[in-house]
CSV table of C-alpha atoms in Angstrom, one decimal:
chain,number,residue,atom,x,y,z
A,1,UNK,CA,4.4,-14.6,10.5
A,2,UNK,CA,5.6,-11.4,8.8
A,3,UNK,CA,5.6,-8.5,11.2
A,4,UNK,CA,6.5,-4.9,10.4
A,5,UNK,CA,6.4,-2.4,13.2
A,6,UNK,CA,6.9,1.3,12.5
A,7,UNK,CA,8.2,3.9,15.0
A,8,UNK,CA,9.4,7.5,15.0
A,9,UNK,CA,6.3,9.4,14.0
A,10,UNK,CA,5.0,12.5,15.7
A,11,UNK,CA,4.5,16.3,15.4
A,12,UNK,CA,7.2,18.3,13.6
A,13,UNK,CA,7.4,21.8,12.4
A,14,UNK,CA,7.6,22.7,8.7
A,15,UNK,CA,11.2,22.6,7.4
A,16,UNK,CA,12.4,20.3,10.1
A,17,UNK,CA,13.5,16.6,9.8
A,18,UNK,CA,12.2,13.3,11.1
A,19,UNK,CA,13.4,9.7,10.8
A,20,UNK,CA,11.0,6.8,10.7
A,21,UNK,CA,12.1,3.3,11.6
A,22,UNK,CA,10.6,-0.1,10.8
A,23,UNK,CA,11.5,-3.3,12.6
A,24,UNK,CA,10.9,-6.4,10.5
A,25,UNK,CA,10.5,-10.0,11.7
A,26,UNK,CA,9.1,-13.3,10.5
A,27,UNK,CA,11.0,-13.4,7.2
A,28,UNK,CA,14.6,-13.1,5.8
A,29,UNK,CA,14.7,-9.3,5.6
A,30,UNK,CA,17.7,-9.2,3.3
A,31,UNK,CA,15.9,-11.1,0.6
A,32,UNK,CA,13.2,-8.6,-0.1
A,33,UNK,CA,12.8,-5.2,-1.6
A,34,UNK,CA,11.2,-2.9,1.0
A,35,UNK,CA,9.2,0.3,0.7
A,36,UNK,CA,7.4,3.2,2.4
A,37,UNK,CA,3.8,4.1,1.5
A,38,UNK,CA,1.8,7.0,2.9
A,39,UNK,CA,-1.8,8.0,3.2
A,40,UNK,CA,-2.7,11.6,3.9
A,41,UNK,CA,-5.9,12.2,6.0
A,42,UNK,CA,-9.0,11.6,3.9
A,43,UNK,CA,-6.8,11.2,0.8
A,44,UNK,CA,-5.4,8.4,-1.3
A,45,UNK,CA,-2.3,6.3,-0.9
A,46,UNK,CA,1.0,7.3,-2.3
A,47,UNK,CA,4.1,5.1,-2.7
A,48,UNK,CA,7.0,7.2,-1.5
A,49,UNK,CA,10.1,5.1,-1.6
A,50,UNK,CA,11.5,1.7,-2.6
A,51,UNK,CA,14.9,0.1,-1.8
A,52,UNK,CA,16.6,-2.9,-3.2
A,53,UNK,CA,17.7,-5.9,-1.2
A,54,UNK,CA,21.3,-4.7,-0.7
A,55,UNK,CA,20.3,-1.0,-0.4
A,56,UNK,CA,22.3,-0.1,-3.5
A,57,UNK,CA,19.2,1.1,-5.4
A,58,UNK,CA,16.6,3.5,-4.3
A,59,UNK,CA,13.5,4.9,-6.0
A,60,UNK,CA,11.3,7.9,-5.2
A,61,UNK,CA,8.5,9.9,-6.9
A,62,UNK,CA,9.1,13.6,-7.7
A,63,UNK,CA,7.0,14.6,-4.7
A,64,UNK,CA,9.7,13.5,-2.2
A,65,UNK,CA,12.9,13.2,-4.3
A,66,UNK,CA,15.7,15.1,-2.8
A,67,UNK,CA,14.0,15.4,0.6
A,68,UNK,CA,13.4,11.8,1.6
A,69,UNK,CA,16.0,9.0,1.9
A,70,UNK,CA,15.2,5.4,2.3
A,71,UNK,CA,17.8,3.1,3.8
A,72,UNK,CA,18.1,-0.3,5.5
A,73,UNK,CA,20.3,-2.3,7.9
A,74,UNK,CA,20.0,-5.9,6.9
A,75,UNK,CA,22.0,-7.0,10.0
A,76,UNK,CA,19.3,-5.4,12.2
A,77,UNK,CA,16.3,-6.3,9.9
A,78,UNK,CA,15.4,-2.6,9.9
A,79,UNK,CA,14.2,-0.1,7.4
A,80,UNK,CA,14.4,3.6,7.7
A,81,UNK,CA,13.0,6.8,6.1
A,82,UNK,CA,14.8,10.0,6.7
A,83,UNK,CA,12.5,12.9,5.9
A,84,UNK,CA,14.0,16.4,5.5
A,85,UNK,CA,12.6,19.8,4.7
A,86,UNK,CA,9.2,18.6,5.7
A,87,UNK,CA,6.1,20.3,4.4
A,88,UNK,CA,2.5,20.4,5.6
A,89,UNK,CA,1.5,18.1,2.6
A,90,UNK,CA,3.8,15.4,4.1
A,91,UNK,CA,1.3,15.0,6.9
A,92,UNK,CA,0.2,11.3,6.6
A,93,UNK,CA,0.2,7.9,8.1
A,94,UNK,CA,3.4,6.2,6.9
A,95,UNK,CA,3.4,2.5,6.3
A,96,UNK,CA,6.4,0.2,6.1
A,97,UNK,CA,5.9,-2.4,3.4
A,98,UNK,CA,7.6,-5.6,2.3
A,99,UNK,CA,7.2,-4.4,-1.2
A,100,UNK,CA,3.7,-5.1,-2.4
A,101,UNK,CA,2.8,-8.0,-0.1
A,102,UNK,CA,2.9,-7.1,3.6
A,103,UNK,CA,2.3,-3.8,5.4
A,104,UNK,CA,2.8,-2.5,8.9
A,105,UNK,CA,0.1,-0.8,11.0
A,106,UNK,CA,1.5,2.6,10.1
A,107,UNK,CA,2.8,5.6,12.1
A,108,UNK,CA,1.4,9.1,12.0
A,109,UNK,CA,3.5,12.1,10.9
A,110,UNK,CA,2.0,15.6,11.4
A,111,UNK,CA,3.8,18.6,9.9
A,112,UNK,CA,2.5,21.7,11.5
A,113,UNK,CA,3.7,24.9,13.3
B,1,UNK,CA,2.3,8.5,-15.0
B,2,UNK,CA,-0.3,5.8,-14.8
B,3,UNK,CA,-3.6,6.8,-13.2
B,4,UNK,CA,-6.0,4.3,-11.6
B,5,UNK,CA,-9.7,4.9,-11.6
B,6,UNK,CA,-11.5,2.8,-9.0
B,7,UNK,CA,-15.3,2.4,-8.8
B,8,UNK,CA,-17.6,2.6,-6.9
B,9,UNK,CA,-16.2,4.7,-4.1
B,10,UNK,CA,-18.9,3.4,-1.8
B,11,UNK,CA,-20.9,0.1,-1.8
B,12,UNK,CA,-23.6,-1.2,0.4
B,13,UNK,CA,-24.7,-4.8,0.0
B,14,UNK,CA,-26.4,-7.6,1.8
B,15,UNK,CA,-24.8,-10.7,3.3
B,16,UNK,CA,-24.6,-13.3,0.6
B,17,UNK,CA,-24.6,-10.8,-2.2
B,18,UNK,CA,-22.1,-11.0,-5.1
B,19,UNK,CA,-20.0,-7.8,-5.0
B,20,UNK,CA,-17.7,-6.4,-7.7
B,21,UNK,CA,-15.2,-3.5,-7.5
B,22,UNK,CA,-13.5,-2.2,-10.6
B,23,UNK,CA,-10.2,-0.5,-11.4
B,24,UNK,CA,-9.3,1.0,-14.7
B,25,UNK,CA,-5.7,1.9,-15.6
B,26,UNK,CA,-4.9,4.9,-17.9
B,27,UNK,CA,-2.7,2.6,-20.0
B,28,UNK,CA,-1.8,-1.0,-20.3
B,29,UNK,CA,-0.4,-2.5,-17.1
B,30,UNK,CA,-0.5,-6.2,-18.3
B,31,UNK,CA,-1.5,-8.1,-15.2
B,32,UNK,CA,0.5,-6.1,-12.7
B,33,UNK,CA,-2.5,-5.3,-10.4
B,34,UNK,CA,-3.0,-6.1,-6.8
B,35,UNK,CA,-6.1,-5.8,-4.5
B,36,UNK,CA,-5.9,-5.0,-0.8
B,37,UNK,CA,-8.4,-5.0,2.1
B,38,UNK,CA,-8.0,-2.5,4.9
B,39,UNK,CA,-10.2,-2.8,8.0
B,40,UNK,CA,-10.5,0.1,10.4
B,41,UNK,CA,-7.4,0.4,12.5
B,42,UNK,CA,-5.6,-2.5,10.8
B,43,UNK,CA,-2.8,-2.8,8.3
B,44,UNK,CA,-3.8,-3.3,4.6
B,45,UNK,CA,-3.9,-6.9,3.7
B,46,UNK,CA,-3.0,-8.3,0.2
B,47,UNK,CA,-5.9,-10.3,-1.2
B,48,UNK,CA,-5.1,-10.8,-4.9
B,49,UNK,CA,-1.8,-10.3,-6.7
B,50,UNK,CA,-1.0,-10.1,-10.4
B,51,UNK,CA,-4.7,-9.6,-11.2
B,52,UNK,CA,-6.0,-13.1,-10.5
B,53,UNK,CA,-3.7,-14.9,-8.0
B,54,UNK,CA,-5.2,-15.5,-4.5
B,55,UNK,CA,-2.8,-14.7,-1.7
B,56,UNK,CA,-2.2,-17.5,0.7
B,57,UNK,CA,-4.7,-17.7,3.5
B,58,UNK,CA,-7.4,-15.5,1.7
B,59,UNK,CA,-10.8,-17.1,1.5
B,60,UNK,CA,-11.8,-18.4,-1.9
B,61,UNK,CA,-14.8,-16.1,-2.1
B,62,UNK,CA,-12.4,-13.4,-3.2
B,63,UNK,CA,-11.3,-13.5,-6.8
B,64,UNK,CA,-9.7,-11.1,-9.3
B,65,UNK,CA,-9.9,-10.8,-13.1
B,66,UNK,CA,-8.8,-8.6,-15.9
B,67,UNK,CA,-5.7,-7.6,-17.8
B,68,UNK,CA,-4.5,-4.6,-19.8
B,69,UNK,CA,-6.5,-1.7,-18.4
B,70,UNK,CA,-9.6,-3.2,-16.8
B,71,UNK,CA,-9.7,-5.2,-13.6
B,72,UNK,CA,-12.3,-6.5,-11.2
B,73,UNK,CA,-12.3,-7.8,-7.7
B,74,UNK,CA,-15.2,-10.1,-6.9
B,75,UNK,CA,-16.6,-11.3,-3.6
B,76,UNK,CA,-18.8,-14.2,-4.5
B,77,UNK,CA,-20.8,-14.2,-1.2
B,78,UNK,CA,-20.5,-11.2,1.0
B,79,UNK,CA,-19.8,-12.0,4.7
B,80,UNK,CA,-20.1,-9.6,7.7
B,81,UNK,CA,-16.3,-9.7,8.2
B,82,UNK,CA,-15.8,-8.3,4.7
B,83,UNK,CA,-16.7,-4.8,5.9
B,84,UNK,CA,-13.6,-2.8,4.9
B,85,UNK,CA,-12.1,-0.5,2.4
B,86,UNK,CA,-10.7,-2.1,-0.7
B,87,UNK,CA,-8.1,-0.6,-3.0
B,88,UNK,CA,-6.1,-1.6,-6.1
B,89,UNK,CA,-2.4,-1.0,-6.8
B,90,UNK,CA,-0.7,-1.1,-10.2
B,91,UNK,CA,2.9,-2.1,-10.1
B,92,UNK,CA,3.7,-2.2,-13.8
B,93,UNK,CA,5.3,1.3,-13.9
B,94,UNK,CA,6.2,2.7,-10.5
B,95,UNK,CA,3.2,2.2,-8.2
B,96,UNK,CA,-0.2,3.9,-8.3
B,97,UNK,CA,-3.2,3.2,-6.1
B,98,UNK,CA,-6.9,3.4,-6.8
B,99,UNK,CA,-8.9,5.7,-4.6
B,100,UNK,CA,-10.6,3.0,-2.6
B,101,UNK,CA,-14.0,1.5,-2.2
B,102,UNK,CA,-15.7,1.5,1.2
B,103,UNK,CA,-17.9,-1.6,1.6
B,104,UNK,CA,-20.6,-1.8,4.1
B,105,UNK,CA,-23.3,-4.3,5.0
B,106,UNK,CA,-26.9,-3.3,4.3
């Protein structure tokens, strides 16, 4: 069974950094593109980052480009999202996803002073 | 950017009813459209991929149709356990979600 478990969320001040982690199990992690998706409170879903199987290619929308970095460690079956220069509009539940097919339960990130 | 317009935003129906939810893309996305179900407090679950392919383990009362710009998710006979929010995702060009449909039982 595919399992994706996010961690690292919490309350952070604007302008600070936070790193999310996702532990994957139940599938061969290195064979799949992975992603992070977020949902702001009472708002829609937004795809925020994708990473290729080897990690050599990454993709971001303009809203987070230059501030967020997705990475992976295939030896540890782990996915990461480094979030820098955080803004209040980054407040959301962040989901780790095995591309478009499987999602984790999500972790809450609150950016507030 | 491709925009996805999902309707209705809220739906109330009786057990056994046929229910349809729609997503319209702002441009042609071929069949690159998925449907998901999200129950309260749970991770989103993939129901339908590439417009009309049923994900493994999903009941056959769920089906998807459409191509190009207009897509439909159909629940042929609504069950109490189908209470959830449903949303679409286009993955033809980057990724864009519909705004979601909250489904309740009358």
